[in-house]
Structure formats: C-alpha cells, structure tokens
Amino acid sequence: MSAAAPSPSPEPAQRLLVLGSTSRYRRELLQRLHLRFEVASPDVDETPNAGEHPRELALRLALAKAQVVAARFPAAVVIGSDQVADLDGLALGKPGTHDRAVEQLRHMRGRSVVFQTAVAVVCQDTGFQQVELAPVRVRFRDLSDAEIEAYLEREQPYDCAGSAKSEGLGISLLDAIDSDDPTALVGLPLIRTCRMLRAAGVKLL
C-alpha cells in the first residue's frame, strides 16, 4: 500500500495592506493591482522645512505618512506617497483656491516643471522600510490667460499639486511628459510601488 502524498503546505496569510492616503486618485490607482486594501488618513504636517528642496520634501513626507499609519497598523504593509511640483527648486503644492491655481499656471506656462512623486512602503512588525522617488518632467504649453481660466472653470483641479490633472483635460495644457513610471504624475508610481510591495512580501500575482 503506497503512502499518501503529503498535503501541500498552506500559503502564509497575506498581511493587511493599508494605503496611507485619502486621495481618491491614489486609491483608484492602487485598485488597478486587484489587491484588498484599507485606507487610513495620515496626520502629517506638510509644511516644508527651511531651505528644503521639493525632492527632499516629497521623500520626507511620503515616508512620514507611511510611518504614522504603520504605527496604528503595526502588522500591516503600509503605503505612503506625496507629490510636490518643482519649478526650478520652488515647491508648488495644492492650490486650494481658484486664484492660487491661476497664479501657479501662469508661472508654469512655457516652462518645464518636475513633479517630484515619492512613495514609501513600511511594515513596522518586520522592520521593512523603503522609499523611492519617481520624478516626472512636464513641459507646459505657453498658455494664454483665457486658456487657463477655461481649464480651471471646467476641471477645478484645486486639490492637485501644480493645478493640473494630466488624466483629464489637463493633458491639453502640456507639450510633453517624460517619466519612467507612467502613473507617477497622477500621484502614485505603480512600478515602484509594485517593486517595494514584492520586497515587503506582498504577493501581487
């Protein structure tokens, strides 16, 4: 009588995945990976430090957001992200109002802007922590005041760094986009996110 084949070992349970952001744009991007995840709001002061470059600001805030949420969910794998529009070293954040959006777009017209998009992945229980930057260089058209007003009236992108949503009508404001991580401009660089999630032990496929 032959011995019964050993039962396959059960796969280890997947850790809870938490997106440390209330941005609907990041939530929609992460949904593309078909992973179950929860959303938590990171309570982080986003004020730049004195003399802090936009690149360093984005990296610091992405990691801080992930760390703050990971402290509340120590067994989870937590994603934090931040984006800062960088105009020759000047940080442009979310405009919040129509007037500030007009001012931002007037400053950027005819110029190149680097959208410094950072993503961090943290798991407190395992000590895993990584953060990466996905810079996106964008060249704006030489926009007229009338084009700026028409765009803002239609799309009202007041919750977007740099006052433009490339996934919508904002694409009409641009001459070129240069990036090695296509979703970075929308707010979450998925190529880098996937790489770090795999390193943290999250099974994607």
XYZ file of N, CA and C in Angstrom:
615
model
N 0.856 -1.199 0.000
C 0.000 0.000 0.000
C 0.881 1.234 0.000
N 0.672 2.106 -0.983
C 1.535 3.285 -1.101
C 1.136 4.335 -0.083
N 2.145 5.068 0.352
C 1.893 6.132 1.333
C 1.159 7.280 0.658
N 0.284 7.911 1.405
C -0.464 9.058 0.876
C 0.487 10.218 0.635
N 0.235 10.926 -0.436
C 1.065 12.096 -0.732
C 0.863 13.148 0.344
N 1.953 13.811 0.758
C 1.814 14.836 1.797
C 0.945 15.995 1.303
N 0.152 16.532 2.199
C -0.686 17.688 1.851
C 0.195 18.903 1.606
N -0.159 19.699 0.601
C 0.639 20.899 0.367
C 0.542 21.853 1.545
N 1.670 22.499 1.848
C 1.676 23.452 2.958
C 0.825 24.666 2.589
N -0.007 25.118 3.511
C -0.805 26.302 3.201
C 0.080 27.527 3.021
N -0.319 28.383 2.099
C 0.449 29.607 1.891
C 0.268 30.523 3.101
N 1.329 31.240 3.483
C 1.193 32.164 4.602
C 0.161 33.243 4.284
N -0.564 33.636 5.312
C -1.607 34.650 5.113
C -0.982 35.968 4.673
N -1.661 36.610 3.753
C -1.205 37.913 3.268
C -1.430 38.953 4.357
N -0.446 39.791 4.568
C -0.591 40.867 5.550
C -1.619 41.891 5.061
N -2.261 42.536 6.007
C -3.154 43.638 5.679
C -2.368 44.706 4.930
N -2.959 45.222 3.861
C -2.351 46.310 3.097
C -3.147 47.576 3.375
N -2.444 48.657 3.705
C -3.096 49.927 4.035
C -2.496 51.035 3.186
N -3.364 51.794 2.538
C -2.940 52.996 1.814
C -3.049 54.174 2.760
N -1.923 54.764 3.078
C -1.905 55.896 4.000
C -2.175 57.197 3.271
N -3.354 57.301 2.715
C -3.728 58.492 1.946
C -5.237 58.484 1.752
N -5.828 59.663 1.795
C -7.256 59.776 1.494
C -7.486 60.295 0.076
N -6.417 60.392 -0.722
C -6.538 60.852 -2.105
C -7.302 59.831 -2.943
N -8.372 60.276 -3.579
C -9.128 59.343 -4.424
C -8.321 58.941 -5.647
N -7.398 59.785 -6.091
C -6.565 59.453 -7.244
C -5.637 58.282 -6.898
N -5.024 58.317 -5.725
C -4.145 57.217 -5.324
C -4.947 55.943 -5.067
N -6.125 56.092 -4.479
C -6.958 54.914 -4.239
C -7.340 54.247 -5.558
N -7.721 55.038 -6.547
C -8.103 54.483 -7.851
C -6.913 53.815 -8.530
N -5.719 54.386 -8.382
C -4.531 53.767 -8.976
C -4.210 52.435 -8.300
N -4.260 52.393 -6.969
C -3.925 51.159 -6.262
C -4.935 50.054 -6.574
N -6.160 50.421 -6.865
C -7.180 49.422 -7.219
C -6.816 48.671 -8.493
N -5.971 49.233 -9.322
C -5.550 48.553 -10.547
C -4.813 47.245 -10.255
N -4.230 47.126 -9.063
C -3.447 45.934 -8.734
C -4.312 44.790 -8.229
N -5.620 45.014 -8.099
C -6.559 43.978 -7.659
C -6.159 43.382 -6.310
N -5.703 44.247 -5.410
C -5.362 43.836 -4.053
C -6.413 44.393 -3.091
N -6.694 43.633 -2.047
C -7.547 44.164 -0.995
C -6.722 45.120 -0.140
N -7.270 46.274 0.129
C -6.547 47.210 0.990
C -7.533 48.103 1.719
N -7.051 48.655 2.817
C -7.799 49.645 3.568
C -7.153 51.005 3.384
N -7.906 52.037 3.705
C -7.427 53.409 3.572
C -7.411 54.057 4.948
N -6.317 54.733 5.267
C -6.203 55.448 6.540
C -5.634 56.836 6.275
N -6.132 57.797 7.004
C -5.671 59.178 6.829
C -4.404 59.412 7.650
N -3.320 59.862 7.007
C -2.100 60.162 7.763
C -2.155 61.593 8.292
N -1.950 61.737 9.576
C -1.974 63.066 10.187
C -0.541 63.589 10.230
N -0.129 64.231 9.134
C 1.255 64.686 8.993
C 1.261 66.159 8.599
N 2.077 66.937 9.273
C 2.254 68.347 8.928
C 3.077 68.421 7.643
N 2.517 69.001 6.586
C 3.193 69.032 5.291
C 3.969 70.326 5.053
N 4.183 71.111 6.086
C 4.938 72.361 5.953
C 6.393 72.054 5.607
N 6.937 72.658 4.553
C 8.346 72.414 4.212
C 9.276 72.955 5.303
N 10.390 72.269 5.485
C 11.435 72.796 6.358
C 12.172 73.930 5.663
N 12.805 74.771 6.423
C 13.548 75.901 5.847
C 14.610 75.388 4.880
N 14.581 75.894 3.652
C 15.576 75.527 2.655
C 15.424 74.131 2.082
N 14.319 73.469 2.366
C 14.129 72.083 1.908
C 13.765 72.045 0.430
N 14.498 71.269 -0.347
C 14.230 71.142 -1.778
C 12.948 70.322 -1.969
N 12.169 70.620 -3.023
C 10.940 69.850 -3.273
C 11.154 68.346 -3.319
N 12.279 67.900 -3.863
C 12.565 66.465 -3.925
C 12.663 65.879 -2.517
N 13.408 66.555 -1.649
C 13.574 66.064 -0.273
C 12.270 66.166 0.511
N 11.483 67.190 0.226
C 10.185 67.345 0.881
C 9.267 66.170 0.542
N 9.201 65.820 -0.742
C 8.347 64.709 -1.169
C 8.778 63.398 -0.528
N 10.077 63.131 -0.495
C 10.586 61.906 0.117
C 10.284 61.871 1.620
N 10.506 62.986 2.283
C 10.274 63.032 3.733
C 8.801 62.815 4.068
N 7.921 63.475 3.318
C 6.503 63.365 3.626
C 5.943 61.981 3.294
N 6.388 61.394 2.191
C 5.919 60.042 1.843
C 6.275 59.052 2.944
N 7.515 59.127 3.420
C 7.941 58.211 4.472
C 7.231 58.512 5.788
N 7.060 59.793 6.110
C 6.385 60.162 7.357
C 4.941 59.671 7.358
N 4.252 59.792 6.225
C 2.865 59.326 6.146
C 2.783 57.812 6.355
N 3.698 57.081 5.720
C 3.695 55.628 5.890
C 4.006 55.243 7.330
N 4.958 55.931 7.944
C 5.353 55.601 9.315
C 4.234 55.896 10.313
N 3.558 57.017 10.133
C 2.475 57.393 11.051
C 1.353 56.364 11.007
N 0.981 55.933 9.796
C -0.096 54.947 9.667
C 0.381 53.575 10.136
N 1.645 53.240 9.875
C 2.183 51.943 10.313
C 2.195 51.833 11.834
N 2.329 52.947 12.526
C 2.286 52.912 13.991
C 0.900 52.517 14.489
N -0.134 52.798 13.693
C -1.505 52.405 14.051
C -1.835 51.003 13.585
N -1.125 50.525 12.548
C -1.354 49.181 11.999
C 0.002 48.460 11.927
N 0.570 48.093 13.077
C 1.956 47.585 13.076
C 2.153 46.291 12.302
N 1.124 45.485 12.132
C 1.273 44.225 11.399
C 1.036 44.388 9.904
N 0.594 45.569 9.490
C 0.230 45.802 8.088
C 1.415 46.284 7.262
N 1.269 46.125 5.949
C 2.168 46.771 4.993
C 1.484 48.070 4.570
N 2.168 49.179 4.786
C 1.558 50.494 4.604
C 2.258 51.258 3.487
N 1.443 51.869 2.637
C 1.951 52.698 1.538
C 1.702 54.161 1.871
N 2.742 54.981 1.733
C 2.606 56.423 1.860
C 3.144 57.083 0.606
N 2.557 58.200 0.207
C 3.018 58.852 -1.010
C 2.817 60.356 -0.891
N 3.638 61.087 -1.624
C 3.497 62.540 -1.645
C 4.021 63.058 -2.981
N 3.449 64.178 -3.399
C 3.869 64.791 -4.656
C 4.030 66.297 -4.476
N 5.136 66.819 -4.984
C 5.407 68.249 -4.927
C 5.818 68.704 -6.322
N 5.150 69.722 -6.828
C 5.550 70.305 -8.111
C 6.777 71.190 -7.878
N 7.800 70.971 -8.685
C 9.103 71.607 -8.501
C 9.381 72.521 -9.697
N 9.267 73.817 -9.475
C 9.548 74.802 -10.520
C 10.871 75.474 -10.191
N 11.945 74.949 -10.790
C 13.295 75.489 -10.549
C 13.622 75.563 -9.068
N 13.263 74.512 -8.328
C 13.574 74.463 -6.904
C 12.519 75.069 -6.008
N 11.493 75.681 -6.586
C 10.393 76.257 -5.816
C 9.268 75.233 -5.720
N 8.834 74.924 -4.505
C 7.783 73.932 -4.298
C 6.414 74.547 -4.531
N 5.630 73.897 -5.406
C 4.253 74.310 -5.655
C 3.342 73.201 -5.149
N 2.560 73.489 -4.156
C 1.671 72.479 -3.596
C 0.287 72.533 -4.210
N -0.702 72.035 -3.488
C -2.087 72.084 -3.953
C -2.591 73.520 -3.840
N -3.180 74.069 -4.881
C -3.556 75.481 -4.838
C -4.676 75.776 -3.845
N -5.669 74.903 -3.781
C -6.758 75.110 -2.843
C -7.822 76.093 -3.291
N -7.409 77.129 -4.002
C -8.359 78.150 -4.468
C -8.134 78.438 -5.950
N -9.134 79.058 -6.560
C -9.047 79.423 -7.975
C -7.909 80.413 -8.218
N -7.829 81.437 -7.396
C -6.805 82.473 -7.601
C -5.392 81.906 -7.516
N -5.165 80.997 -6.572
C -3.836 80.409 -6.454
C -3.546 79.483 -7.627
N -4.561 78.804 -8.136
C -4.371 77.947 -9.306
C -4.007 78.787 -10.529
N -4.677 79.922 -10.708
C -4.337 80.836 -11.814
C -2.882 81.271 -11.698
N -2.479 81.622 -10.503
C -1.105 82.081 -10.285
C -0.098 80.985 -10.611
N -0.389 79.758 -10.169
C 0.530 78.651 -10.450
C 0.662 78.407 -11.947
N -0.461 78.331 -12.654
C -0.408 78.023 -14.084
C 0.253 79.142 -14.871
N 0.085 80.375 -14.450
C 0.778 81.479 -15.118
C 2.292 81.367 -14.948
N 2.720 80.936 -13.757
C 4.150 80.758 -13.516
C 4.722 79.612 -14.338
N 3.919 78.581 -14.584
C 4.421 77.374 -15.244
C 4.305 77.411 -16.765
N 3.512 78.307 -17.324
C 3.290 78.281 -18.770
C 4.602 78.515 -19.527
N 4.810 77.680 -20.548
C 6.015 77.769 -21.360
C 7.265 77.232 -20.686
N 7.111 76.597 -19.534
C 8.277 76.148 -18.768
C 8.170 74.654 -18.439
N 9.300 74.101 -18.019
C 9.343 72.713 -17.567
C 9.230 72.667 -16.049
N 8.435 71.732 -15.576
C 8.211 71.536 -14.148
C 8.462 70.067 -13.841
N 9.145 69.787 -12.744
C 9.355 68.410 -12.317
C 8.373 68.107 -11.190
N 7.508 67.124 -11.420
C 6.603 66.682 -10.369
C 7.329 65.586 -9.580
N 7.784 65.959 -8.393
C 8.545 65.040 -7.543
C 7.538 64.163 -6.796
N 7.403 62.916 -7.240
C 6.441 61.991 -6.648
C 7.207 60.902 -5.898
N 6.967 60.833 -4.597
C 7.660 59.856 -3.759
C 6.668 58.829 -3.228
N 7.140 57.589 -3.047
C 6.314 56.530 -2.466
C 7.159 55.765 -1.452
N 6.536 55.442 -0.333
C 7.211 54.685 0.721
C 6.359 53.481 1.097
N 7.023 52.394 1.462
C 6.348 51.199 1.965
C 7.003 50.824 3.289
N 6.164 50.637 4.313
C 6.659 50.373 5.668
C 5.847 49.238 6.292
N 6.527 48.333 6.981
C 5.863 47.346 7.834
C 6.587 47.379 9.175
N 5.915 47.839 10.200
C 6.558 48.030 11.494
C 6.974 46.698 12.108
N 6.145 45.671 11.987
C 6.455 44.378 12.614
C 7.724 43.746 12.070
N 7.941 43.854 10.765
C 9.109 43.221 10.143
C 10.307 44.156 10.040
N 10.093 45.448 10.313
C 11.169 46.420 10.182
C 11.415 46.843 8.744
N 10.515 46.449 7.827
C 10.703 46.809 6.419
C 10.407 48.292 6.222
N 11.284 48.950 5.481
C 11.077 50.367 5.179
C 11.857 50.752 3.929
N 11.144 51.193 2.916
C 11.781 51.679 1.696
C 11.050 52.912 1.208
N 11.778 53.802 0.580
C 11.169 54.983 -0.028
C 11.909 55.282 -1.328
N 11.155 55.614 -2.363
C 11.742 55.911 -3.668
C 11.088 57.146 -4.271
N 11.822 57.771 -5.168
C 11.335 58.961 -5.862
C 11.113 58.629 -7.331
N 10.000 59.120 -7.878
C 9.695 58.945 -9.305
C 9.464 60.332 -9.911
N 10.525 61.028 -10.290
C 10.343 62.370 -10.840
C 9.756 62.330 -12.248
N 8.866 63.259 -12.514
C 8.234 63.367 -13.837
C 8.460 64.776 -14.348
N 9.142 64.884 -15.499
C 9.367 66.215 -16.086
C 8.240 66.522 -17.069
N 7.592 67.652 -16.858
C 6.445 68.058 -17.665
C 6.736 69.427 -18.285
N 6.509 69.544 -19.582
C 6.662 70.855 -20.239
C 5.281 71.411 -20.562
N 4.990 72.566 -19.995
C 3.711 73.219 -20.226
C 3.738 74.049 -21.503
N 2.605 74.094 -22.180
C 2.456 74.977 -23.323
C 2.475 76.434 -22.839
N 2.703 77.339 -23.780
C 2.655 78.769 -23.452
C 1.187 79.189 -23.410
N 0.551 78.936 -22.298
C -0.894 79.100 -22.164
C -1.307 80.559 -22.103
N -2.426 80.860 -22.728
C -3.000 82.196 -22.603
C -3.807 82.277 -21.312
N -4.078 83.491 -20.857
C -4.910 83.664 -19.669
C -6.301 83.066 -19.894
N -6.813 83.208 -21.122
C -8.150 82.676 -21.431
C -8.149 81.155 -21.339
N -7.077 80.498 -21.799
C -6.994 79.037 -21.707
C -6.931 78.586 -20.253
N -6.168 79.304 -19.451
C -6.061 78.970 -18.036
C -7.419 79.064 -17.356
N -8.132 80.156 -17.615
C -9.447 80.344 -16.997
C -10.437 79.268 -17.464
N -10.413 78.958 -18.753
C -11.337 77.955 -19.282
C -11.051 76.589 -18.679
N -9.773 76.255 -18.552
C -9.413 74.969 -17.966
C -9.860 74.881 -16.509
N -9.555 75.888 -15.730
C -9.889 75.848 -14.311
C -11.396 75.828 -14.087
N -12.131 76.520 -14.935
C -13.583 76.529 -14.802
C -14.165 75.138 -15.036
N -13.581 74.410 -15.990
C -14.111 73.090 -16.334
C -13.677 71.997 -15.367
N -12.409 72.014 -14.952
C -11.890 70.867 -14.196
C -11.711 71.148 -12.698
N -11.485 72.403 -12.325
C -11.333 72.789 -10.921
C -10.364 71.864 -10.171
N -9.103 71.821 -10.607
C -8.130 70.887 -10.021
C -7.446 71.445 -8.773
N -8.235 71.966 -7.852
C -7.661 72.698 -6.724
C -7.049 71.784 -5.667
N -7.266 70.464 -5.805
C -6.658 69.511 -4.867
C -5.469 68.788 -5.481
N -4.923 69.338 -6.574
C -3.800 68.708 -7.278
C -2.576 69.618 -7.241
N -1.434 69.054 -6.884
C -0.191 69.819 -6.911
C 0.061 70.338 -8.318
N 0.293 71.642 -8.438
C 0.562 72.220 -9.742
C -0.671 72.571 -10.543
N -1.856 72.365 -9.979
C -3.119 72.836 -10.587
C -3.455 72.208 -11.934
N -3.008 70.977 -12.177
C -3.331 70.340 -13.456
C -3.478 68.836 -13.271
N -4.518 68.260 -13.889
C -4.745 66.820 -13.831
C -4.489 66.234 -15.220
N -3.359 65.571 -15.365
C -2.980 65.046 -16.674
C -3.914 63.941 -17.142
N -4.609 63.273 -16.193
C -5.514 62.199 -16.580
C -6.846 62.726 -17.094
N -7.014 64.033 -17.048
C -8.239 64.660 -17.548
C -7.906 65.710 -18.594
N -8.654 66.806 -18.557
C -8.462 67.880 -19.535
C -7.093 68.539 -19.409
N -6.452 68.371 -18.257
C -5.137 68.968 -18.040
C -4.095 68.530 -19.053
N -4.316 67.380 -19.705
C -3.361 66.931 -20.720
C -3.256 67.943 -21.859
N -4.307 68.737 -22.077
C -4.304 69.728 -23.155
C -3.408 70.915 -22.843
N -2.950 71.024 -21.597
C -2.068 72.124 -21.199
C -0.606 71.830 -21.502
N -0.307 70.585 -21.886
C 1.076 70.129 -21.907
C 1.627 69.940 -23.313
N 2.945 70.120 -23.409
C 3.674 69.805 -24.638
C 4.350 68.444 -24.559
N 4.775 68.042 -23.355
C 5.498 66.773 -23.231
C 5.505 66.303 -21.790
N 5.597 64.973 -21.629
C 5.761 64.338 -20.318
C 6.902 63.337 -20.438
N 7.852 63.394 -19.510
C 8.991 62.474 -19.520
C 9.025 61.739 -18.182
N 8.750 60.418 -18.213
C 8.710 59.637 -16.976
C 8.990 58.177 -17.278
N 9.620 57.474 -16.314
C 9.814 56.028 -16.458
C 8.805 55.243 -15.624
N 7.822 55.939 -15.044
C 6.794 55.299 -14.221
C 5.479 56.032 -14.522
N 4.715 55.552 -15.513
C 3.639 56.341 -16.120
C 2.575 56.892 -15.182
N 2.295 56.212 -14.063
C 1.241 56.706 -13.179
C 1.755 57.685 -12.114
N 3.049 57.960 -12.130
C 3.622 58.843 -11.108
C 2.998 60.232 -11.148
N 2.716 60.732 -12.345
C 2.179 62.087 -12.457
C 0.797 62.190 -11.828
N 0.037 61.096 -11.824
C -1.302 61.109 -11.223
C -1.204 61.062 -9.695
N -0.083 60.562 -9.153
C 0.092 60.623 -7.707
C 0.632 59.386 -7.036
N 0.709 58.240 -7.759
C 1.252 57.018 -7.166
C 2.008 56.242 -8.237
N 3.349 56.200 -8.176
C 4.140 55.482 -9.182
C 4.020 53.973 -8.988
N 3.184 53.335 -9.796
C 2.849 51.933 -9.549
C 3.997 50.969 -9.821
N 4.894 51.290 -10.754
C 6.031 50.396 -10.982
C 6.884 50.305 -9.720
N 7.200 51.444 -9.134
C 7.990 51.457 -7.903
C 7.194 50.871 -6.734
N 5.910 51.171 -6.682
C 5.076 50.627 -5.618
C 5.067 49.104 -5.669
N 4.878 48.534 -6.854
C 4.891 47.071 -7.003
C 6.226 46.479 -6.572
N 7.309 47.124 -6.956
C 8.635 46.621 -6.608
C 8.810 46.568 -5.089
N 8.380 47.616 -4.413
C 8.542 47.653 -2.965
C 7.569 46.710 -2.257
N 6.348 46.576 -2.784
C 5.401 45.635 -2.188
C 5.922 44.208 -2.274
N 6.496 43.842 -3.429
C 7.078 42.499 -3.552
C 8.200 42.303 -2.537
N 9.037 43.332 -2.383
C 10.140 43.243 -1.429
C 9.635 43.115 0.003
N 8.456 43.691 0.276
C 7.854 43.621 1.613
C 7.112 42.313 1.845
N 7.017 41.461 0.802
C 6.375 40.171 0.958
C 4.947 40.101 0.479
N 4.481 41.147 -0.191
C 3.118 41.142 -0.710
C 3.093 40.404 -2.046
N 2.210 39.430 -2.172
C 2.076 38.658 -3.411
C 1.148 39.403 -4.353
N 1.647 39.778 -5.514
C 0.865 40.556 -6.463
C 0.149 39.683 -7.471
N 0.754 38.589 -7.882
C 0.166 37.721 -8.896
C 0.120 36.275 -8.404
